[in-house]
């Protein structure tokens, strides 16, 4: 059996024992997002320390809580596989006397990371505070959070790119990091942000800066965070907040969140599977994200 097959079997075996019905989907989402790309298709008997580290290291410093939870879940799946006779030997995901020699303790790096990405459990509270801020830059930050888009994508947005009838924002390829056109389904909350901007607009840019015909500075949203005394956060970090929410708190497939973030698909198999942009499926996800943020 592959690791992913074992993960499915483990979740099925324990589903009824978990008090929270969403727990099983959170397990599935976390393992699909972070473990599967590293070793999900590998025979579970061949999963070793090197492969476990491949899954953990990229997020150990920046998403410590998620990474620590992921390690525990990998360890449990591998323990299940050993008990079932699908593998033998020591568990490569165990912490004491093993991974603790390769990775810093989670508690030791939380202070170093300064929580640049807001925990998704605090998104509602933060958005409520942000809504009290006046000006175009706070509106731009709300829009960036609700769409999970990058700073330059948001401040460069023009009215010509936005179709209010179909609630779609089409970002041209030349403004995308991957050089590929990206369609963003706009939730009612995101449309409301735009509705608040429209009466004040005379130019092409949705979030026009102090100079007519020019967009906001790329520091404008960061300055909002400074005014809110949230220098522990970054604008880009809200993309990680969205990603963590999708993986930990929902049962949306991994590819939907990756599409929403306009990440380049590295696997040829996955790229072939994702020929479309999954726009309508992503729309439901963004509506639920807005609801989580308290901006329905």
mmCIF file of C-alpha atoms in Angstrom:
data_model
loop_
_atom_site.group_PDB
_atom_site.id
_atom_site.type_symbol
_atom_site.label_atom_id
_atom_site.label_comp_id
_atom_site.label_asym_id
_atom_site.label_seq_id
_atom_site.Cartn_x
_atom_site.Cartn_y
_atom_site.Cartn_z
ATOM 1 C CA UNK A 1 0.000 0.000 0.000
ATOM 2 C CA UNK A 2 1.120 3.551 -0.646
ATOM 3 C CA UNK A 3 1.324 6.075 2.163
ATOM 4 C CA UNK A 4 -1.777 7.885 0.874
ATOM 5 C CA UNK A 5 -3.729 4.627 0.789
ATOM 6 C CA UNK A 6 -2.677 3.930 4.355
ATOM 7 C CA UNK A 7 -3.697 7.451 5.368
ATOM 8 C CA UNK A 8 -7.155 6.850 3.895
ATOM 9 C CA UNK A 9 -7.442 3.536 5.730
ATOM 10 C CA UNK A 10 -6.321 5.106 9.013
ATOM 11 C CA UNK A 11 -8.850 7.934 8.737
ATOM 12 C CA UNK A 12 -11.630 5.489 7.870
ATOM 13 C CA UNK A 13 -10.754 3.327 10.863
ATOM 14 C CA UNK A 14 -10.780 6.236 13.309
ATOM 15 C CA UNK A 15 -13.473 8.500 11.850
ATOM 16 C CA UNK A 16 -16.267 7.353 14.173
ATOM 17 C CA UNK A 17 -14.078 7.750 17.213
ATOM 18 C CA UNK A 18 -13.450 11.443 16.606
ATOM 19 C CA UNK A 19 -15.931 13.736 18.342
ATOM 20 C CA UNK A 20 -15.616 16.501 15.757
ATOM 21 C CA UNK A 21 -17.090 15.450 12.365
ATOM 22 C CA UNK A 22 -14.654 17.787 10.597
ATOM 23 C CA UNK A 23 -11.638 16.126 12.169
ATOM 24 C CA UNK A 24 -11.390 13.464 9.494
ATOM 25 C CA UNK A 25 -11.465 16.031 6.696
ATOM 26 C CA UNK A 26 -8.847 18.141 8.441
ATOM 27 C CA UNK A 27 -6.601 15.098 8.656
ATOM 28 C CA UNK A 28 -7.164 14.354 4.984
ATOM 29 C CA UNK A 29 -6.566 17.952 3.886
ATOM 30 C CA UNK A 30 -3.342 18.331 5.881
ATOM 31 C CA UNK A 31 -1.866 15.058 4.644
ATOM 32 C CA UNK A 32 -2.935 15.724 1.032
ATOM 33 C CA UNK A 33 -1.450 19.217 1.090
ATOM 34 C CA UNK A 34 1.915 18.583 2.688
ATOM 35 C CA UNK A 35 2.698 14.856 2.898
ATOM 36 C CA UNK A 36 1.258 13.518 -0.357
ATOM 37 C CA UNK A 37 3.470 15.641 -2.673
ATOM 38 C CA UNK A 38 6.574 14.371 -0.866
ATOM 39 C CA UNK A 39 5.815 10.647 -0.525
ATOM 40 C CA UNK A 40 2.094 9.945 -0.913
ATOM 41 C CA UNK A 41 2.511 7.660 -3.926
ATOM 42 C CA UNK A 42 5.438 5.734 -2.436
ATOM 43 C CA UNK A 43 5.026 2.234 -0.991
ATOM 44 C CA UNK A 44 4.562 2.857 2.735
ATOM 45 C CA UNK A 45 7.324 0.351 3.509
ATOM 46 C CA UNK A 46 9.792 2.638 1.726
ATOM 47 C CA UNK A 47 8.949 5.899 3.524
ATOM 48 C CA UNK A 48 12.065 6.998 5.384
ATOM 49 C CA UNK A 49 13.370 9.916 7.438
ATOM 50 C CA UNK A 50 14.611 11.806 4.389
ATOM 51 C CA UNK A 51 11.148 11.830 2.839
ATOM 52 C CA UNK A 52 9.440 12.860 6.070
ATOM 53 C CA UNK A 53 11.882 15.755 6.405
ATOM 54 C CA UNK A 54 11.084 16.782 2.808
ATOM 55 C CA UNK A 55 7.472 17.274 3.846
ATOM 56 C CA UNK A 56 8.186 19.027 7.142
ATOM 57 C CA UNK A 57 11.157 21.319 6.510
ATOM 58 C CA UNK A 58 9.494 23.767 4.065
ATOM 59 C CA UNK A 59 6.869 24.730 6.672
ATOM 60 C CA UNK A 60 8.636 23.990 9.959
ATOM 61 C CA UNK A 61 9.886 27.557 10.439
ATOM 62 C CA UNK A 62 6.924 29.432 8.955
ATOM 63 C CA UNK A 63 3.881 27.284 9.815
ATOM 64 C CA UNK A 64 5.148 25.669 12.975
ATOM 65 C CA UNK A 65 1.797 24.658 14.467
ATOM 66 C CA UNK A 66 0.637 23.085 11.205
ATOM 67 C CA UNK A 67 3.998 21.359 10.702
ATOM 68 C CA UNK A 68 3.990 19.920 14.211
ATOM 69 C CA UNK A 69 0.450 18.610 13.750
ATOM 70 C CA UNK A 70 1.452 17.161 10.372
ATOM 71 C CA UNK A 71 4.388 15.304 11.906
ATOM 72 C CA UNK A 72 2.131 13.697 14.485
ATOM 73 C CA UNK A 73 -0.354 12.608 11.843
ATOM 74 C CA UNK A 74 2.364 11.106 9.642
ATOM 75 C CA UNK A 75 3.699 9.242 12.676
ATOM 76 C CA UNK A 76 0.280 7.785 13.451
ATOM 77 C CA UNK A 77 -0.329 6.640 9.866
ATOM 78 C CA UNK A 78 3.079 4.966 9.732
ATOM 79 C CA UNK A 79 2.423 3.305 13.104
ATOM 80 C CA UNK A 80 -0.871 1.969 11.740
ATOM 81 C CA UNK A 81 0.951 0.611 8.682
ATOM 82 C CA UNK A 82 3.530 -1.113 10.894
ATOM 83 C CA UNK A 83 0.857 -2.720 13.066
ATOM 84 C CA UNK A 84 -0.951 -3.904 9.943
ATOM 85 C CA UNK A 85 2.245 -5.457 8.629
ATOM 86 C CA UNK A 86 2.778 -3.111 5.677
ATOM 87 C CA UNK A 87 6.137 -1.867 6.970
ATOM 88 C CA UNK A 88 8.718 -2.747 9.621
ATOM 89 C CA UNK A 89 11.320 -1.004 11.728
ATOM 90 C CA UNK A 90 11.452 2.320 13.568
ATOM 91 C CA UNK A 91 8.961 5.070 12.797
ATOM 92 C CA UNK A 92 10.787 7.791 10.779
ATOM 93 C CA UNK A 93 8.303 10.463 11.933
ATOM 94 C CA UNK A 94 8.898 9.933 15.675
ATOM 95 C CA UNK A 95 10.082 13.023 17.517
ATOM 96 C CA UNK A 96 12.067 12.018 20.604
ATOM 97 C CA UNK A 97 15.515 10.723 19.874
ATOM 98 C CA UNK A 98 15.012 11.121 16.142
ATOM 99 C CA UNK A 99 13.500 14.181 14.437
ATOM 100 C CA UNK A 100 14.331 16.313 17.475
ATOM 101 C CA UNK A 101 17.972 15.924 16.424
ATOM 102 C CA UNK A 102 17.215 17.330 12.969
ATOM 103 C CA UNK A 103 14.604 20.032 13.609
ATOM 104 C CA UNK A 104 14.388 22.773 16.251
ATOM 105 C CA UNK A 105 11.732 22.394 18.919
ATOM 106 C CA UNK A 106 8.451 24.024 17.834
ATOM 107 C CA UNK A 107 8.343 26.177 20.967
ATOM 108 C CA UNK A 108 11.807 27.524 20.263
ATOM 109 C CA UNK A 109 10.998 28.951 16.831
ATOM 110 C CA UNK A 110 7.599 30.557 17.405
ATOM 111 C CA UNK A 111 9.240 33.684 18.800
ATOM 112 C CA UNK A 112 11.641 33.807 15.864
ATOM 113 C CA UNK A 113 8.897 33.724 13.230
ATOM 114 C CA UNK A 114 6.941 36.549 14.971
ATOM 115 C CA UNK A 115 3.754 35.096 13.495
ATOM 116 C CA UNK A 116 4.151 36.970 10.193
ATOM 117 C CA UNK A 117 1.121 35.002 9.025
ATOM 118 C CA UNK A 118 -2.003 35.598 11.096
ATOM 119 C CA UNK A 119 -3.447 32.364 12.583
ATOM 120 C CA UNK A 120 -6.641 31.691 10.661
ATOM 121 C CA UNK A 121 -8.578 31.488 13.938
ATOM 122 C CA UNK A 122 -7.947 35.237 14.363
ATOM 123 C CA UNK A 123 -9.051 36.279 10.864
ATOM 124 C CA UNK A 124 -12.530 37.379 11.979
ATOM 125 C CA UNK A 125 -11.183 39.605 14.753
ATOM 126 C CA UNK A 126 -8.559 41.133 12.481
ATOM 127 C CA UNK A 127 -11.004 41.902 9.661
ATOM 128 C CA UNK A 128 -13.367 43.560 12.130
ATOM 129 C CA UNK A 129 -10.547 45.864 13.239
ATOM 130 C CA UNK A 130 -9.479 46.502 9.645
ATOM 131 C CA UNK A 131 -13.002 47.560 8.670
ATOM 132 C CA UNK A 132 -12.718 50.450 11.144
ATOM 133 C CA UNK A 133 -9.755 51.921 9.253
ATOM 134 C CA UNK A 134 -10.488 54.732 6.790
ATOM 135 C CA UNK A 135 -8.976 55.199 3.343
ATOM 136 C CA UNK A 136 -8.233 53.299 0.167
ATOM 137 C CA UNK A 137 -5.302 51.292 1.514
ATOM 138 C CA UNK A 138 -7.397 49.491 4.182
ATOM 139 C CA UNK A 139 -9.938 48.663 1.463
ATOM 140 C CA UNK A 140 -7.133 47.304 -0.701
ATOM 141 C CA UNK A 141 -5.928 45.143 2.186
ATOM 142 C CA UNK A 142 -9.454 43.800 2.735
ATOM 143 C CA UNK A 143 -9.640 42.957 -0.964
ATOM 144 C CA UNK A 144 -6.204 41.277 -0.875
ATOM 145 C CA UNK A 145 -7.235 39.111 2.074
ATOM 146 C CA UNK A 146 -10.621 38.160 0.601
ATOM 147 C CA UNK A 147 -9.084 37.217 -2.766
ATOM 148 C CA UNK A 148 -5.840 35.708 -1.375
ATOM 149 C CA UNK A 149 -3.913 37.687 -3.988
ATOM 150 C CA UNK A 150 -0.462 39.285 -3.934
ATOM 151 C CA UNK A 151 0.216 42.955 -3.191
ATOM 152 C CA UNK A 152 1.192 43.902 -6.753
ATOM 153 C CA UNK A 153 -1.804 42.069 -8.197
ATOM 154 C CA UNK A 154 -4.187 44.043 -5.969
ATOM 155 C CA UNK A 155 -2.713 47.529 -6.275
ATOM 156 C CA UNK A 156 -2.405 47.069 -10.041
ATOM 157 C CA UNK A 157 -6.052 46.030 -10.458
ATOM 158 C CA UNK A 158 -7.997 48.090 -12.988
ATOM 159 C CA UNK A 159 -11.731 48.397 -13.486
ATOM 160 C CA UNK A 160 -11.321 46.955 -16.984
ATOM 161 C CA UNK A 161 -10.132 43.671 -15.442
ATOM 162 C CA UNK A 162 -13.250 43.277 -13.315
ATOM 163 C CA UNK A 163 -16.530 41.864 -14.580
ATOM 164 C CA UNK A 164 -19.132 42.793 -11.971
ATOM 165 C CA UNK A 165 -21.858 40.874 -13.797
ATOM 166 C CA UNK A 166 -20.104 37.507 -13.527
ATOM 167 C CA UNK A 167 -18.169 38.511 -10.379
ATOM 168 C CA UNK A 168 -14.804 37.641 -11.883
ATOM 169 C CA UNK A 169 -11.523 39.532 -11.775
ATOM 170 C CA UNK A 170 -9.202 38.541 -14.625
ATOM 171 C CA UNK A 171 -5.566 39.424 -13.971
ATOM 172 C CA UNK A 172 -3.560 39.528 -17.220
ATOM 173 C CA UNK A 173 -0.531 37.295 -17.619
ATOM 174 C CA UNK A 174 1.956 40.169 -17.581
ATOM 175 C CA UNK A 175 0.974 41.045 -14.011
ATOM 176 C CA UNK A 176 1.151 37.502 -12.681
ATOM 177 C CA UNK A 177 4.245 35.993 -11.074
ATOM 178 C CA UNK A 178 3.882 32.817 -13.154
ATOM 179 C CA UNK A 179 3.245 34.777 -16.360
ATOM 180 C CA UNK A 180 -0.159 33.174 -16.861
ATOM 181 C CA UNK A 181 -3.615 34.801 -16.840
ATOM 182 C CA UNK A 182 -5.420 34.248 -13.548
ATOM 183 C CA UNK A 183 -9.167 34.453 -12.983
ATOM 184 C CA UNK A 184 -10.326 35.259 -9.458
ATOM 185 C CA UNK A 185 -13.918 34.478 -8.433
ATOM 186 C CA UNK A 186 -15.173 37.409 -6.380
ATOM 187 C CA UNK A 187 -17.242 36.653 -3.301
ATOM 188 C CA UNK A 188 -20.089 39.032 -2.368
ATOM 189 C CA UNK A 189 -17.789 40.395 0.349
ATOM 190 C CA UNK A 190 -15.105 41.242 -2.226
ATOM 191 C CA UNK A 191 -17.738 42.852 -4.465
ATOM 192 C CA UNK A 192 -18.845 44.981 -1.509
ATOM 193 C CA UNK A 193 -15.293 46.272 -1.140
ATOM 194 C CA UNK A 194 -15.322 47.263 -4.809
ATOM 195 C CA UNK A 195 -18.735 48.911 -4.402
ATOM 196 C CA UNK A 196 -17.233 51.086 -1.695
ATOM 197 C CA UNK A 197 -14.454 52.166 -4.040
ATOM 198 C CA UNK A 198 -16.441 52.872 -7.213
ATOM 199 C CA UNK A 199 -18.014 56.229 -6.215
ATOM 200 C CA UNK A 200 -14.601 57.721 -5.508
ATOM 201 C CA UNK A 201 -12.953 56.535 -8.701
ATOM 202 C CA UNK A 202 -12.147 58.739 -11.643
ATOM 203 C CA UNK A 203 -9.245 56.749 -13.105
ATOM 204 C CA UNK A 204 -8.507 53.267 -14.344
ATOM 205 C CA UNK A 205 -7.111 51.833 -11.127
ATOM 206 C CA UNK A 206 -9.433 50.336 -8.545
ATOM 207 C CA UNK A 207 -7.177 51.435 -5.707
ATOM 208 C CA UNK A 208 -5.821 54.731 -6.985
ATOM 209 C CA UNK A 209 -2.978 56.387 -5.114
ATOM 210 C CA UNK A 210 -2.458 59.987 -4.087
ATOM 211 C CA UNK A 211 -1.368 60.876 -7.628
ATOM 212 C CA UNK A 212 -4.134 60.810 -10.218
ATOM 213 C CA UNK A 213 -3.781 57.943 -12.660
ATOM 214 C CA UNK A 214 -1.349 56.060 -10.425
ATOM 215 C CA UNK A 215 -2.057 53.056 -8.181
ATOM 216 C CA UNK A 216 -1.379 52.832 -4.469
ATOM 217 C CA UNK A 217 2.226 52.422 -3.390
ATOM 218 C CA UNK A 218 3.344 48.859 -2.765
ATOM 219 C CA UNK A 219 3.974 49.974 0.832
ATOM 220 C CA UNK A 220 0.455 51.321 1.382
ATOM 221 C CA UNK A 221 -1.050 48.135 2.806
ATOM 222 C CA UNK A 222 1.996 47.473 4.957
ATOM 223 C CA UNK A 223 1.603 50.956 6.381
ATOM 224 C CA UNK A 224 -1.969 50.084 7.324
ATOM 225 C CA UNK A 225 -0.640 47.209 9.401
ATOM 226 C CA UNK A 226 1.819 49.580 11.065
ATOM 227 C CA UNK A 227 -0.990 52.027 11.922
ATOM 228 C CA UNK A 228 -2.924 49.126 13.410
ATOM 229 C CA UNK A 229 0.168 48.254 15.461
ATOM 230 C CA UNK A 230 0.373 44.863 13.778
ATOM 231 C CA UNK A 231 4.005 44.978 12.721
ATOM 232 C CA UNK A 232 4.094 41.257 13.514
ATOM 233 C CA UNK A 233 2.184 40.666 10.260
ATOM 234 C CA UNK A 234 2.954 41.033 6.561
ATOM 235 C CA UNK A 235 0.550 41.467 3.662
ATOM 236 C CA UNK A 236 1.904 38.382 1.932
ATOM 237 C CA UNK A 237 1.391 36.421 5.133
ATOM 238 C CA UNK A 238 -2.374 36.529 4.674
ATOM 239 C CA UNK A 239 -1.957 34.159 1.728
ATOM 240 C CA UNK A 240 -0.466 31.683 4.192
ATOM 241 C CA UNK A 241 -3.368 32.351 6.553
ATOM 242 C CA UNK A 242 -5.776 31.438 3.756
ATOM 243 C CA UNK A 243 -3.733 28.351 2.852
ATOM 244 C CA UNK A 244 -3.659 27.130 6.438
ATOM 245 C CA UNK A 245 -7.411 27.671 6.772
ATOM 246 C CA UNK A 246 -8.091 25.681 3.598
ATOM 247 C CA UNK A 247 -5.861 22.816 4.735
ATOM 248 C CA UNK A 248 -6.807 22.702 8.401
ATOM 249 C CA UNK A 249 -10.418 23.846 8.639
ATOM 250 C CA UNK A 250 -12.066 22.715 5.384
ATOM 251 C CA UNK A 251 -12.402 19.662 3.180
ATOM 252 C CA UNK A 252 -11.663 21.522 -0.052
ATOM 253 C CA UNK A 253 -9.193 19.609 -2.257
ATOM 254 C CA UNK A 254 -5.597 20.762 -2.207
ATOM 255 C CA UNK A 255 -5.665 21.765 -5.881
ATOM 256 C CA UNK A 256 -8.400 24.354 -5.271
ATOM 257 C CA UNK A 257 -6.320 26.272 -2.738
ATOM 258 C CA UNK A 258 -3.259 26.029 -4.979
ATOM 259 C CA UNK A 259 -5.276 27.401 -7.898
ATOM 260 C CA UNK A 260 -6.622 30.229 -5.732
ATOM 261 C CA UNK A 261 -3.057 31.213 -4.858
ATOM 262 C CA UNK A 262 -1.995 30.914 -8.513
ATOM 263 C CA UNK A 263 0.825 28.586 -7.542
ATOM 264 C CA UNK A 264 2.710 26.831 -10.296
ATOM 265 C CA UNK A 265 1.946 23.112 -10.373
ATOM 266 C CA UNK A 266 5.247 21.205 -10.314
ATOM 267 C CA UNK A 267 3.969 17.682 -10.845
ATOM 268 C CA UNK A 268 3.318 16.790 -14.500
ATOM 269 C CA UNK A 269 0.547 14.417 -13.455
ATOM 270 C CA UNK A 270 -1.132 17.068 -11.326
ATOM 271 C CA UNK A 271 -0.745 19.652 -14.089
ATOM 272 C CA UNK A 272 -2.470 17.333 -16.556
ATOM 273 C CA UNK A 273 -5.301 16.791 -14.070
ATOM 274 C CA UNK A 274 -5.749 20.529 -13.557
ATOM 275 C CA UNK A 275 -6.132 21.701 -17.137
ATOM 276 C CA UNK A 276 -9.057 23.961 -16.216
ATOM 277 C CA UNK A 277 -8.874 26.718 -13.638
ATOM 278 C CA UNK A 278 -11.689 25.264 -11.480
ATOM 279 C CA UNK A 279 -13.279 28.708 -11.296
ATOM 280 C CA UNK A 280 -16.743 27.772 -10.047
ATOM 281 C CA UNK A 281 -15.417 25.310 -7.490
ATOM 282 C CA UNK A 282 -13.060 27.997 -6.250
ATOM 283 C CA UNK A 283 -15.968 30.429 -5.990
ATOM 284 C CA UNK A 284 -17.578 28.386 -3.224
ATOM 285 C CA UNK A 285 -14.256 28.222 -1.408
ATOM 286 C CA UNK A 286 -13.803 31.999 -1.526
ATOM 287 C CA UNK A 287 -17.361 32.553 -0.282
ATOM 288 C CA UNK A 288 -16.641 30.299 2.669
ATOM 289 C CA UNK A 289 -13.311 32.057 3.262
ATOM 290 C CA UNK A 290 -15.144 35.402 3.392
ATOM 291 C CA UNK A 291 -17.625 33.922 5.844
ATOM 292 C CA UNK A 292 -14.755 32.695 8.013
ATOM 293 C CA UNK A 293 -13.339 36.219 7.940
ATOM 294 C CA UNK A 294 -16.711 37.551 9.045
ATOM 295 C CA UNK A 295 -17.202 39.599 5.866
ATOM 296 C CA UNK A 296 -20.248 37.853 4.317
#
